[in-house]
Tab-separated table of C-alpha atoms in Angstrom:
chain	number	residue	atom	x	y	z
X	10	MET	CA	-21.578	-33.213	-5.440
X	11	ALA	CA	-24.972	-34.179	-3.938
X	12	SER	CA	-24.765	-36.763	-1.036
X	13	LEU	CA	-26.676	-39.850	-0.968
X	14	ILE	CA	-29.663	-39.839	1.661
X	15	SER	CA	-31.030	-43.049	3.122
X	16	PRO	CA	-34.909	-43.580	2.585
X	17	TYR	CA	-34.903	-44.590	6.206
X	18	LEU	CA	-34.539	-41.954	8.745
X	19	SER	CA	-34.061	-42.284	12.589
X	20	VAL	CA	-36.920	-40.372	14.164
X	21	PRO	CA	-36.668	-39.598	17.943
X	22	THR	CA	-39.589	-40.817	20.087
X	23	ALA	CA	-39.898	-41.296	23.778
X	24	PRO	CA	-36.529	-40.985	25.734
X	25	GLY	CA	-34.369	-43.847	25.283
X	26	HIS	CA	-36.319	-45.131	22.303
X	27	ALA	CA	-36.061	-44.751	18.612
X	28	ARG	CA	-38.030	-46.348	15.749
X	29	LEU	CA	-37.627	-46.501	11.963
X	30	ALA	CA	-40.079	-44.356	10.088
X	31	ALA	CA	-41.664	-46.047	7.198
X	32	PRO	CA	-40.576	-45.030	3.623
X	33	ALA	CA	-42.213	-41.737	2.854
X	34	ALA	CA	-43.852	-40.960	-0.418
X	35	PRO	CA	-41.309	-40.089	-3.038
X	36	ARG	CA	-40.737	-36.403	-3.125
X	37	ARG	CA	-39.394	-34.292	-5.893
X	38	ARG	CA	-35.855	-33.030	-4.819
X	39	ARG	CA	-33.841	-30.288	-6.361
X	40	MET	CA	-30.847	-31.642	-8.147
X	41	ALA	CA	-27.529	-30.214	-7.041
X	42	VAL	CA	-26.064	-28.185	-9.836
X	43	VAL	CA	-22.338	-28.490	-10.231
X	44	ARG	CA	-21.053	-25.278	-11.679
X	45	ALA	CA	-17.901	-25.117	-13.737
X	46	LYS	CA	-15.137	-23.463	-11.957
X	47	ILE	CA	-13.874	-20.700	-14.107
X	48	ARG	CA	-12.079	-18.075	-12.321
X	49	GLU	CA	-11.018	-14.436	-13.235
X	50	ILE	CA	-7.520	-13.110	-13.064
X	51	PHE	CA	-7.748	-9.466	-11.876
X	52	MET	CA	-5.578	-6.453	-12.641
X	53	PRO	CA	-3.939	-6.156	-9.131
X	54	ALA	CA	-3.024	-2.913	-7.311
X	55	LEU	CA	0.736	-2.966	-7.128
X	56	SER	CA	0.972	0.370	-5.190
X	57	SER	CA	-1.260	2.734	-3.144
X	58	THR	CA	-1.411	5.275	-6.078
X	59	MET	CA	-1.991	2.869	-8.998
X	60	THR	CA	-5.454	3.162	-10.708
X	61	GLU	CA	-4.722	1.170	-13.805
X	62	GLY	CA	-1.924	-1.045	-15.013
X	63	LYS	CA	-0.539	-1.850	-18.544
X	64	ILE	CA	0.145	-5.350	-19.789
X	65	VAL	CA	3.634	-5.549	-20.562
X	66	SER	CA	3.663	-9.355	-21.588
X	67	TRP	CA	1.855	-12.680	-20.964
X	68	THR	CA	4.361	-15.330	-19.496
X	69	ALA	CA	1.478	-17.829	-19.918
X	70	ALA	CA	-0.225	-18.249	-23.168
X	71	GLU	CA	-3.861	-19.407	-23.861
X	72	GLY	CA	-4.203	-23.043	-23.272
X	73	ASP	CA	-1.156	-23.367	-20.938
X	74	ARG	CA	-1.615	-24.998	-17.473
X	75	VAL	CA	-0.408	-23.204	-14.540
X	76	ALA	CA	-0.066	-23.853	-10.943
X	77	LYS	CA	-0.757	-21.774	-7.943
X	78	GLY	CA	2.058	-19.283	-7.540
X	79	ASP	CA	3.244	-19.456	-11.110
X	80	PRO	CA	3.765	-15.865	-12.709
X	81	VAL	CA	1.260	-15.498	-15.733
X	82	VAL	CA	1.668	-11.900	-16.634
X	83	VAL	CA	4.055	-9.000	-16.390
X	84	VAL	CA	2.252	-5.645	-15.390
X	85	GLU	CA	3.553	-2.108	-15.700
X	86	SER	CA	2.416	-0.255	-12.642
X	87	ASP	CA	3.058	3.443	-12.015
X	88	LYS	CA	6.504	2.648	-10.605
X	89	ALA	CA	7.714	-0.735	-11.829
X	90	ASP	CA	7.080	-3.809	-14.061
X	91	MET	CA	6.062	-6.733	-11.765
X	92	ASP	CA	5.269	-10.337	-12.159
X	93	VAL	CA	1.766	-11.279	-11.125
X	94	GLU	CA	1.220	-14.848	-9.972
X	95	THR	CA	-2.106	-16.760	-10.059
X	96	PHE	CA	-3.706	-17.925	-6.971
X	97	HIS	CA	-5.259	-21.006	-8.342
X	98	ASP	CA	-4.348	-24.161	-10.486
X	99	GLY	CA	-5.881	-24.326	-13.834
X	100	ILE	CA	-5.711	-23.675	-17.605
X	101	VAL	CA	-5.329	-20.062	-18.945
X	102	ALA	CA	-8.498	-20.348	-21.185
X	103	VAL	CA	-8.896	-16.681	-22.377
X	104	VAL	CA	-6.669	-13.538	-22.302
X	105	LEU	CA	-9.108	-10.553	-22.057
X	106	VAL	CA	-6.464	-7.984	-22.151
X	107	PRO	CA	-3.624	-8.558	-24.531
X	108	ALA	CA	0.053	-7.200	-24.249
X	109	GLY	CA	0.277	-3.387	-24.674
X	110	GLU	CA	-3.212	-2.547	-23.482
X	111	THR	CA	-4.341	-1.281	-20.128
X	112	ALA	CA	-6.970	-2.106	-17.661
X	113	PRO	CA	-8.342	-0.530	-14.494
X	114	VAL	CA	-7.373	-2.041	-11.037
X	115	GLY	CA	-9.740	-4.874	-10.331
X	116	ALA	CA	-10.864	-5.537	-13.853
X	117	PRO	CA	-10.627	-9.018	-15.240
X	118	ILE	CA	-7.634	-9.559	-17.557
X	119	ALA	CA	-7.884	-13.335	-18.146
X	120	LEU	CA	-10.074	-16.384	-17.504
X	121	LEU	CA	-8.790	-19.459	-15.749
X	122	ALA	CA	-10.472	-22.833	-16.397
X	123	GLU	CA	-10.073	-25.830	-14.013
X	124	SER	CA	-10.159	-28.430	-16.681
X	125	GLU	CA	-9.955	-29.001	-20.477
X	126	GLU	CA	-13.898	-29.445	-20.471
X	127	GLU	CA	-14.347	-25.980	-19.083
X	128	VAL	CA	-12.162	-24.049	-21.469
X	129	ALA	CA	-15.062	-23.736	-24.050
X	130	LEU	CA	-17.337	-22.431	-21.305
X	131	ALA	CA	-14.679	-19.863	-20.447
X	132	ARG	CA	-14.512	-18.773	-24.014
X	133	ALA	CA	-18.055	-18.390	-24.210
X	134	ARG	CA	-18.101	-16.411	-21.096
X	135	ALA	CA	-15.436	-14.147	-22.481
X	136	GLN	CA	-17.396	-13.609	-25.639
X	137	ALA	CA	-20.583	-12.518	-23.417
X	138	LEU	CA	-18.339	-10.146	-21.456
X	139	SER	CA	-16.987	-8.574	-24.555
X	140	GLN	CA	-20.502	-8.173	-26.084
X	141	GLY	CA	-21.731	-6.855	-22.780
X	142	GLN	CA	-19.083	-4.048	-23.029
X	143	SER	CA	-19.450	-3.108	-26.497
X	144	GLN	CA	-23.350	-3.241	-26.704
X	145	GLU	CA	-25.729	-1.215	-24.674
X	146	PRO	CA	-29.455	-1.780	-24.548
X	147	SER	CA	-31.082	0.800	-26.660
X	148	PRO	CA	-34.216	2.517	-25.185
X	149	PRO	CA	-37.614	1.832	-26.654
X	150	HIS	CA	-38.728	4.210	-29.310
X	151	ALA	CA	-40.922	6.979	-27.855
X	152	ALA	CA	-43.459	6.653	-30.679
X	153	ALA	CA	-43.649	2.983	-30.791
X	154	ALA	CA	-47.314	1.806	-31.047
X	155	PRO	CA	-48.413	-0.674	-28.295
X	156	VAL	CA	-48.723	-4.372	-29.267
X	157	SER	CA	-52.201	-5.051	-30.501
X	158	GLY	CA	-54.393	-6.658	-28.040
X	159	THR	CA	-52.307	-5.618	-25.021
X	160	PRO	CA	-54.126	-2.786	-23.151
X	161	PRO	CA	-51.690	0.035	-21.940
X	162	PRO	CA	-50.830	-0.013	-18.266
X	163	ALA	CA	-53.076	2.176	-15.974
X	164	PRO	CA	-51.455	5.248	-14.851
X	165	VAL	CA	-50.354	5.054	-11.204
X	166	ALA	CA	-52.334	7.229	-9.005
X	167	ALA	CA	-50.404	9.788	-6.859
X	168	PRO	CA	-50.901	9.220	-3.251
X	169	VAL	CA	-53.798	11.041	-1.588
X	170	THR	CA	-52.496	13.453	1.086
X	171	LYS	CA	-55.458	15.740	1.399
X	172	GLY	CA	-55.620	17.422	4.818
X	173	ILE	CA	-52.051	16.498	5.610
X	174	ALA	CA	-50.052	19.550	6.594
X	175	THR	CA	-46.575	20.060	7.546
X	176	PRO	CA	-45.757	20.615	11.180
X	177	TYR	CA	-44.709	24.221	10.630
X	178	ALA	CA	-47.993	24.698	8.674
X	179	LYS	CA	-50.031	23.383	11.705
X	180	LYS	CA	-48.085	25.753	13.937
X	181	VAL	CA	-48.991	28.727	11.800
X	182	ALA	CA	-52.772	27.663	11.433
X	183	LYS	CA	-52.780	27.488	15.193
X	184	GLN	CA	-51.346	30.997	15.646
X	185	HIS	CA	-53.707	32.500	13.102
X	186	ARG	CA	-56.781	30.430	14.183
X	187	VAL	CA	-57.192	28.830	10.647
X	188	ASP	CA	-59.141	25.716	10.245
X	189	ILE	CA	-56.572	23.581	8.396
X	190	ALA	CA	-59.156	21.191	7.036
X	191	GLY	CA	-60.540	23.802	4.772
X	192	VAL	CA	-57.102	25.020	3.285
X	193	VAL	CA	-56.240	23.817	-0.145
X	194	GLY	CA	-52.679	22.437	-0.151
X	195	THR	CA	-50.416	23.388	-2.950
X	196	GLY	CA	-47.464	21.198	-1.744
X	197	PRO	CA	-46.445	17.746	-3.167
X	198	HIS	CA	-49.376	15.563	-3.575
X	199	GLY	CA	-51.762	18.261	-1.996
X	200	ARG	CA	-49.834	18.780	1.157
X	201	VAL	CA	-50.748	21.850	3.020
X	202	THR	CA	-47.796	24.230	3.598
X	203	ALA	CA	-47.301	27.314	5.723
X	204	ALA	CA	-47.664	29.434	2.683
X	205	ASP	CA	-51.110	27.836	2.177
X	206	VAL	CA	-52.148	28.694	5.611
X	207	GLU	CA	-50.774	32.308	5.411
X	208	ALA	CA	-52.713	32.726	2.143
X	209	ALA	CA	-55.918	31.530	3.866
X	210	ALA	CA	-55.441	33.904	6.646
X	211	GLY	CA	-54.866	36.862	4.338
X	212	ILE	CA	-51.284	37.442	5.263
X	213	LYS	CA	-49.365	39.077	2.478
X	214	HIS	CA	-45.569	39.306	2.672
X	215	LYS	CA	-43.762	42.223	1.080
X	216	ARG	CA	-41.365	41.259	-1.601
X	217	LYS	CA	-37.732	41.941	-0.966
X	218	VAL	CA	-36.163	44.215	-3.485
X	219	ALA	CA	-32.731	42.883	-4.508
X	220	PRO	CA	-30.035	45.665	-4.259
X	221	PRO	CA	-28.645	46.878	-7.554
X	222	PRO	CA	-25.582	45.121	-8.730
X	223	PRO	CA	-22.313	46.954	-8.093
X	224	PRO	CA	-20.791	48.957	-10.975
X	225	PRO	CA	-18.095	47.138	-13.003
X	226	PRO	CA	-14.650	48.042	-12.046
X	227	ALA	CA	-12.940	50.499	-14.164
X	228	ALA	CA	-9.736	48.388	-14.755
X	229	VAL	CA	-9.817	45.086	-16.314
X	230	GLY	CA	-8.359	42.495	-13.694
X	231	PRO	CA	-6.446	39.516	-14.655
X	232	ALA	CA	-8.184	36.668	-16.368
X	233	PRO	CA	-9.520	34.081	-14.028
X	234	PRO	CA	-7.490	30.863	-13.702
X	235	MET	CA	-8.175	28.099	-16.167
X	236	PRO	CA	-10.018	25.093	-14.556
X	237	ALA	CA	-8.068	22.015	-14.129
X	238	SER	CA	-10.370	20.111	-16.352
X	239	ALA	CA	-9.915	22.489	-19.474
X	240	VAL	CA	-7.861	20.999	-22.203
X	241	LEU	CA	-5.698	23.368	-24.163
X	242	PRO	CA	-5.706	22.889	-27.953
X	243	PRO	CA	-2.608	21.267	-29.375
X	244	VAL	CA	0.170	23.475	-30.937
X	245	PRO	CA	-0.006	23.525	-34.658
X	246	GLY	CA	2.660	21.261	-36.100
X	247	GLY	CA	3.350	19.527	-32.650
X	248	THR	CA	3.036	15.861	-31.917
X	249	VAL	CA	0.899	14.713	-29.048
X	250	VAL	CA	2.454	12.013	-26.878
X	251	PRO	CA	0.284	10.380	-24.199
X	252	PHE	CA	1.832	9.804	-20.687
X	253	THR	CA	3.420	6.629	-19.750
X	254	THR	CA	1.969	4.886	-16.707
X	255	MET	CA	4.957	6.201	-14.749
X	256	GLN	CA	4.704	9.680	-16.154
X	257	ALA	CA	0.883	9.751	-15.289
X	258	ALA	CA	1.700	8.786	-11.568
X	259	VAL	CA	4.379	11.412	-11.382
X	260	SER	CA	1.957	13.918	-12.663
X	261	ARG	CA	-0.700	12.993	-10.049
X	262	ASN	CA	1.631	12.978	-7.177
X	263	MET	CA	3.001	16.448	-8.221
X	264	VAL	CA	-0.463	18.009	-8.389
X	265	ASP	CA	-1.290	16.456	-4.996
X	266	SER	CA	1.855	17.909	-3.415
X	267	LEU	CA	0.653	21.391	-4.390
X	268	SER	CA	-2.085	21.248	-1.784
X	269	VAL	CA	0.608	21.016	1.046
X	270	PRO	CA	1.724	24.459	2.511
X	271	THR	CA	5.520	24.352	2.080
X	272	PHE	CA	8.528	26.676	2.623
X	273	ARG	CA	12.125	26.489	1.477
X	274	VAL	CA	15.346	27.137	3.350
X	275	GLY	CA	18.854	27.310	1.782
X	276	TYR	CA	22.199	26.767	3.404
X	277	SER	CA	25.822	26.766	2.022
X	278	MET	CA	28.487	24.600	3.438
X	279	ILE	CA	32.199	23.880	2.706
X	280	THR	CA	32.805	20.443	1.161
X	281	ASP	CA	36.690	20.079	1.070
X	282	LYS	CA	36.849	17.398	3.642
X	283	LEU	CA	33.904	15.525	2.127
X	284	ASP	CA	35.463	15.658	-1.256
X	285	ALA	CA	38.719	14.275	0.253
X	286	LEU	CA	36.761	11.502	1.932
X	287	TYR	CA	35.063	10.721	-1.310
X	288	GLU	CA	38.463	10.265	-3.015
X	289	LYS	CA	39.466	7.883	-0.351
X	290	VAL	CA	36.256	5.638	-0.629
X	291	LYS	CA	35.069	5.860	-4.181
X	292	SER	CA	37.383	2.890	-5.164
X	293	LYS	CA	35.176	0.877	-2.966
X	294	GLY	CA	31.926	1.800	-4.667
X	295	VAL	CA	30.858	4.646	-2.333
X	296	THR	CA	29.385	7.524	-4.310
X	297	LYS	CA	29.053	11.295	-3.317
X	298	THR	CA	25.321	10.669	-3.109
X	299	VAL	CA	25.722	7.834	-0.612
X	300	LEU	CA	27.843	10.133	1.615
X	301	LEU	CA	25.218	12.735	1.560
X	302	VAL	CA	22.597	10.161	2.296
X	303	LYS	CA	24.471	8.952	5.292
X	304	ALA	CA	25.130	12.637	6.519
X	305	ALA	CA	21.415	13.405	6.217
X	306	ALA	CA	20.319	10.216	7.949
X	307	VAL	CA	22.780	11.018	10.994
X	308	ALA	CA	21.274	14.629	11.053
X	309	LEU	CA	17.731	13.343	10.917
X	310	THR	CA	18.144	11.151	14.057
X	311	GLN	CA	19.060	14.451	16.002
X	312	HIS	CA	16.176	16.215	14.535
X	313	PRO	CA	13.174	13.770	14.304
X	314	VAL	CA	10.570	16.323	13.475
X	315	VAL	CA	12.191	16.693	10.023
X	316	ASN	CA	11.769	12.949	9.524
X	317	ALA	CA	8.053	13.096	10.696
X	318	SER	CA	5.072	13.048	8.245
X	319	CYS	CA	1.510	14.315	8.057
X	320	ARG	CA	-0.847	12.260	5.935
X	321	ASP	CA	-4.380	13.149	7.038
X	322	GLY	CA	-4.057	16.939	7.490
X	323	LYS	CA	-5.180	16.500	11.243
X	324	SER	CA	-2.185	15.021	12.845
X	325	PHE	CA	1.518	13.956	12.238
X	326	SER	CA	3.592	10.995	13.149
X	327	TYR	CA	7.174	10.586	14.101
X	328	ASN	CA	8.717	7.879	12.000
X	329	ASN	CA	10.747	5.220	13.929
X	330	SER	CA	12.874	4.421	10.806
X	331	VAL	CA	15.021	6.802	8.786
X	332	ASN	CA	14.197	5.771	5.183
X	333	ILE	CA	15.923	8.111	2.609
X	334	GLY	CA	14.491	8.047	-0.768
X	335	VAL	CA	16.862	9.161	-3.549
X	336	ALA	CA	15.467	10.750	-6.816
X	337	VAL	CA	16.562	8.791	-9.938
X	338	ALA	CA	15.690	10.006	-13.410
X	339	LEU	CA	14.651	7.134	-15.732
X	340	GLU	CA	13.712	7.241	-19.443
X	341	GLY	CA	10.038	8.254	-19.315
X	342	GLY	CA	9.690	8.931	-15.713
X	343	LEU	CA	11.173	9.351	-12.102
X	344	LEU	CA	11.692	6.982	-9.367
X	345	THR	CA	12.818	7.378	-5.728
X	346	PRO	CA	14.376	4.000	-4.522
X	347	VAL	CA	14.581	4.014	-0.663
X	348	LEU	CA	17.517	3.224	1.492
X	349	GLU	CA	15.809	1.907	4.714
X	350	ASP	CA	17.538	2.387	7.983
X	351	ALA	CA	20.029	4.573	6.525
X	352	ASP	CA	21.183	5.760	9.899
X	353	LYS	CA	22.047	2.204	11.071
X	354	LEU	CA	24.139	1.045	7.959
X	355	ASP	CA	27.722	2.124	7.293
X	356	ILE	CA	28.668	3.747	4.028
X	357	TYR	CA	29.840	0.507	2.499
X	358	LEU	CA	26.716	-1.364	3.117
X	359	LEU	CA	24.619	1.751	1.849
X	360	ALA	CA	26.705	1.725	-1.142
X	361	GLN	CA	26.165	-2.002	-1.803
X	362	LYS	CA	22.401	-1.623	-1.292
X	363	TRP	CA	22.261	1.448	-3.419
X	364	ARG	CA	23.842	-0.397	-6.385
X	365	VAL	CA	21.109	-3.091	-6.127
X	366	LEU	CA	18.243	-0.592	-5.879
X	367	LEU	CA	19.716	1.486	-8.784
X	368	LYS	CA	19.826	-1.644	-10.922
X	369	LYS	CA	16.340	-2.643	-10.168
X	370	ALA	CA	15.076	0.657	-10.685
X	371	ARG	CA	16.544	0.959	-14.212
X	372	MET	CA	15.090	-2.580	-14.920
X	373	LYS	CA	11.763	-1.521	-13.586
X	374	GLN	CA	11.753	-4.291	-11.026
X	375	LEU	CA	11.480	-2.488	-7.617
X	376	GLN	CA	9.080	-3.865	-5.219
X	377	PRO	CA	6.560	-1.482	-3.598
X	378	ASN	CA	8.345	-1.295	-0.191
X	379	GLU	CA	11.513	-0.342	-2.087
X	380	TYR	CA	10.037	3.025	-3.442
X	381	ASN	CA	7.117	3.982	-1.146
X	382	SER	CA	8.516	3.639	2.271
X	383	GLY	CA	10.541	6.793	2.395
X	384	THR	CA	10.377	9.253	5.262
X	385	PHE	CA	12.831	11.834	3.621
X	386	THR	CA	13.893	12.398	0.256
X	387	LEU	CA	17.394	13.724	-1.363
X	388	SER	CA	17.596	14.867	-4.913
X	389	ASN	CA	21.107	15.400	-6.108
X	390	LEU	CA	21.423	17.326	-9.269
X	391	GLY	CA	24.845	18.608	-8.379
X	392	MET	CA	26.255	15.699	-10.230
X	393	PHE	CA	25.140	17.352	-13.327
X	394	GLY	CA	26.658	20.756	-12.537
X	395	VAL	CA	23.552	22.296	-11.252
X	396	ASP	CA	24.381	25.103	-8.630
X	397	LYS	CA	20.917	25.277	-6.916
X	398	PHE	CA	17.433	24.297	-7.375
X	399	ASP	CA	14.204	23.769	-5.427
X	400	ALA	CA	12.563	20.327	-5.304
X	401	ILE	CA	8.837	19.582	-4.934
X	402	LEU	CA	7.812	17.940	-1.746
X	403	PRO	CA	6.725	14.252	-2.337
X	404	ALA	CA	3.185	13.504	-0.900
X	405	GLY	CA	3.253	11.950	2.580
X	406	GLN	CA	6.816	13.136	3.586
X	407	GLY	CA	7.891	16.113	5.640
X	408	ALA	CA	10.860	17.344	3.775
X	409	ILE	CA	13.074	16.817	0.630
X	410	MET	CA	16.665	18.036	0.178
X	411	ALA	CA	17.959	19.524	-3.083
X	412	VAL	CA	21.720	19.341	-3.375
X	413	GLY	CA	23.644	21.511	-5.756
X	414	ALA	CA	27.255	21.103	-7.042
X	415	SER	CA	30.331	22.079	-5.117
X	416	ARG	CA	32.086	25.048	-6.619
X	417	PRO	CA	35.502	26.639	-5.949
X	418	THR	CA	34.612	29.790	-4.006
X	419	VAL	CA	36.486	32.663	-2.438
X	420	VAL	CA	35.709	32.415	1.457
X	421	ALA	CA	36.872	34.749	4.110
X	422	ASP	CA	37.423	33.101	7.563
X	423	LYS	CA	36.810	34.713	10.971
X	424	ASP	CA	40.191	36.479	11.101
X	425	GLY	CA	39.499	38.130	7.623
X	426	PHE	CA	41.839	36.010	5.540
X	427	PHE	CA	40.706	34.860	2.145
X	428	SER	CA	41.097	31.381	0.683
X	429	ILE	CA	39.394	29.263	-2.024
X	430	LYS	CA	37.304	26.468	-0.829
X	431	SER	CA	34.650	24.180	-2.376
X	432	GLU	CA	31.235	25.329	-1.355
X	433	MET	CA	27.857	23.544	-1.764
X	434	LEU	CA	24.426	25.024	-1.621
X	435	VAL	CA	21.569	22.857	-0.199
X	436	ASN	CA	17.887	23.852	-0.334
X	437	VAL	CA	15.371	22.011	1.573
X	438	THR	CA	11.518	22.141	0.927
X	439	ALA	CA	9.525	21.256	4.004
X	440	ASP	CA	5.794	20.713	5.099
X	441	HIS	CA	4.975	23.850	7.160
X	442	ARG	CA	2.236	22.185	8.974
X	443	ILE	CA	4.666	20.214	11.062
X	444	ILE	CA	8.238	21.683	10.439
X	445	TYR	CA	8.888	25.247	11.271
X	446	GLY	CA	11.774	27.533	10.256
X	447	ALA	CA	13.770	27.189	13.416
X	448	ASP	CA	13.288	23.243	13.001
X	449	LEU	CA	14.781	23.342	9.524
X	450	ALA	CA	17.508	25.800	10.405
X	451	ALA	CA	18.678	23.577	13.247
X	452	PHE	CA	18.691	20.544	10.968
X	453	LEU	CA	20.764	22.215	8.456
X	454	GLN	CA	23.403	23.475	10.842
X	455	THR	CA	23.702	19.800	12.027
X	456	PHE	CA	24.021	18.651	8.445
X	457	ALA	CA	26.584	21.176	7.567
X	458	LYS	CA	28.748	20.159	10.694
X	459	ILE	CA	28.798	16.721	9.526
X	460	VAL	CA	29.628	17.504	5.928
X	461	GLU	CA	32.328	19.800	7.016
X	462	ASP	CA	33.900	17.200	9.413
X	463	PRO	CA	32.833	13.909	7.801
X	464	GLU	CA	35.145	11.565	9.904
X	465	SER	CA	31.869	10.416	11.755
X	466	LEU	CA	30.479	8.897	8.519
X	467	THR	CA	33.155	6.240	8.405
X	468	LEU	CA	32.414	5.017	11.913
C-alpha cells in the first residue's frame, strides 16, 4: 500500500538552518500496484531419493480455509505416506494434481488464495497454467508469404575478419617468411589458419594411410550386453504392471548399489543358547530378530570399520551411532526401519521400539529419519525357513547381514564326540573399498561368540 507523501519537504540549507521548499509542480507518479497473494503448494521432497510423489488424498478440498501448519494433502513418497502441511494461511482455491496422480518434486500441486476475492484469480491462473502445459507454440510455416507492405529484413552481414590470423598461423608465417596480409583465409569469417599459410608457402603434407582393419575373429563371441535404456518387448499374453512409487525407489537403489565393489563372507554358529534365551524373553515381546540386532550392535562397537560408510567414493567416515536397519517386506515394496542407537538400548526397549516402527512401516507412516539413518542392515529370512542367501548392499552403508534359519546339525566337538546342535549360517555383504576380508572375519567371530553365549545381551 503506497504511503502518503507530504507536498512540503524539508530541504537542508546552511548548517543549523532549514527551510520549507515551495510546492513543486505536480509530477506524475507511478501508482503502487497491489498484487493478489496467490501462493503455490509444491510437491515436497520427502526423502533424499525422491524424484516424484503421488497424491494419495487431499485432506483439504477446494474452497476450504486452512491455517499455517494444517495438513492439506497426503503424499506417497518412495518410502511412506506423509501428511504435507501448508506454510501460509489462506483458501485452497484450485487443486492442480488430483488424488491418484503423480507430480515431480518442486512442481505446483495446488494454489492457495489469501481471500475470497482472489479465488477467481487463482482459478484463472490455474487455467493459464494448464493451457501452457498442453499447448506449445507452433513454428511459423516455412513457405508463408511475407505480409504485404512489410519489407523483408535485411540479411545480417558476417563480421569481416580479413587479415586476422590465428596465433599459430602467425608463427608458421614467420617461420616460412610468408606475408600473411596476402594469404586468403579459409577459416571462420575469412580467418587465416596455419593450413592457409602452409598452402601459400607450397608445403604439402603426405596423407597418412590408415592401417587395414584387423580380420574378423573366427569364432563368434558372446552378444554385447544390452544397454540399460533398451526396453524389452512384453511377453505375449502377459500383463504389464507399472512400478509403485516404492518399487521404483527400490529399483533405483538396487541399480545404484551395483556400482559398489562388494564381497561376501559366510560364517556358521551354534544357536542353542540363543534359542533358549529367546524362549525366556519372547513372552515379553522380544523377537529373535531383536536379539540378533542387539548382538550385531554389540559386535559393531568392537569393529567400528564395519559400521563405517563411503558415500563419495573418495573417503569414508566412522559413524558415531550404531543404527541398524531391518529389512521388512511390505505389499508392493521393501522398507528398512532403523533401530537407532541399538547398542545403547536393552532388548526390551529395542523390542518396544521395533513394534512401533513395524506398525508405522506397515501403515506407511515412517518419518524419513526412521528409514534413512541406518549405518548397518540386517535381513532375516531365517524366519521363513531359508537356510542361506546373499543380500544386496544398501547404498551409503558399509555392510549388510543375511541371516539364515537355525537347523539341527550333527556337530563334532574338539574331542571328536558327535552331537546334534542348532546351527545358523550368516552371510555378510560388505563394501570392499573400506572393509577388508580380515575386518569382516574378525567381526563375524565376535558376533558368533555373542550368539553362542548370549547372556551379555540381557545386561
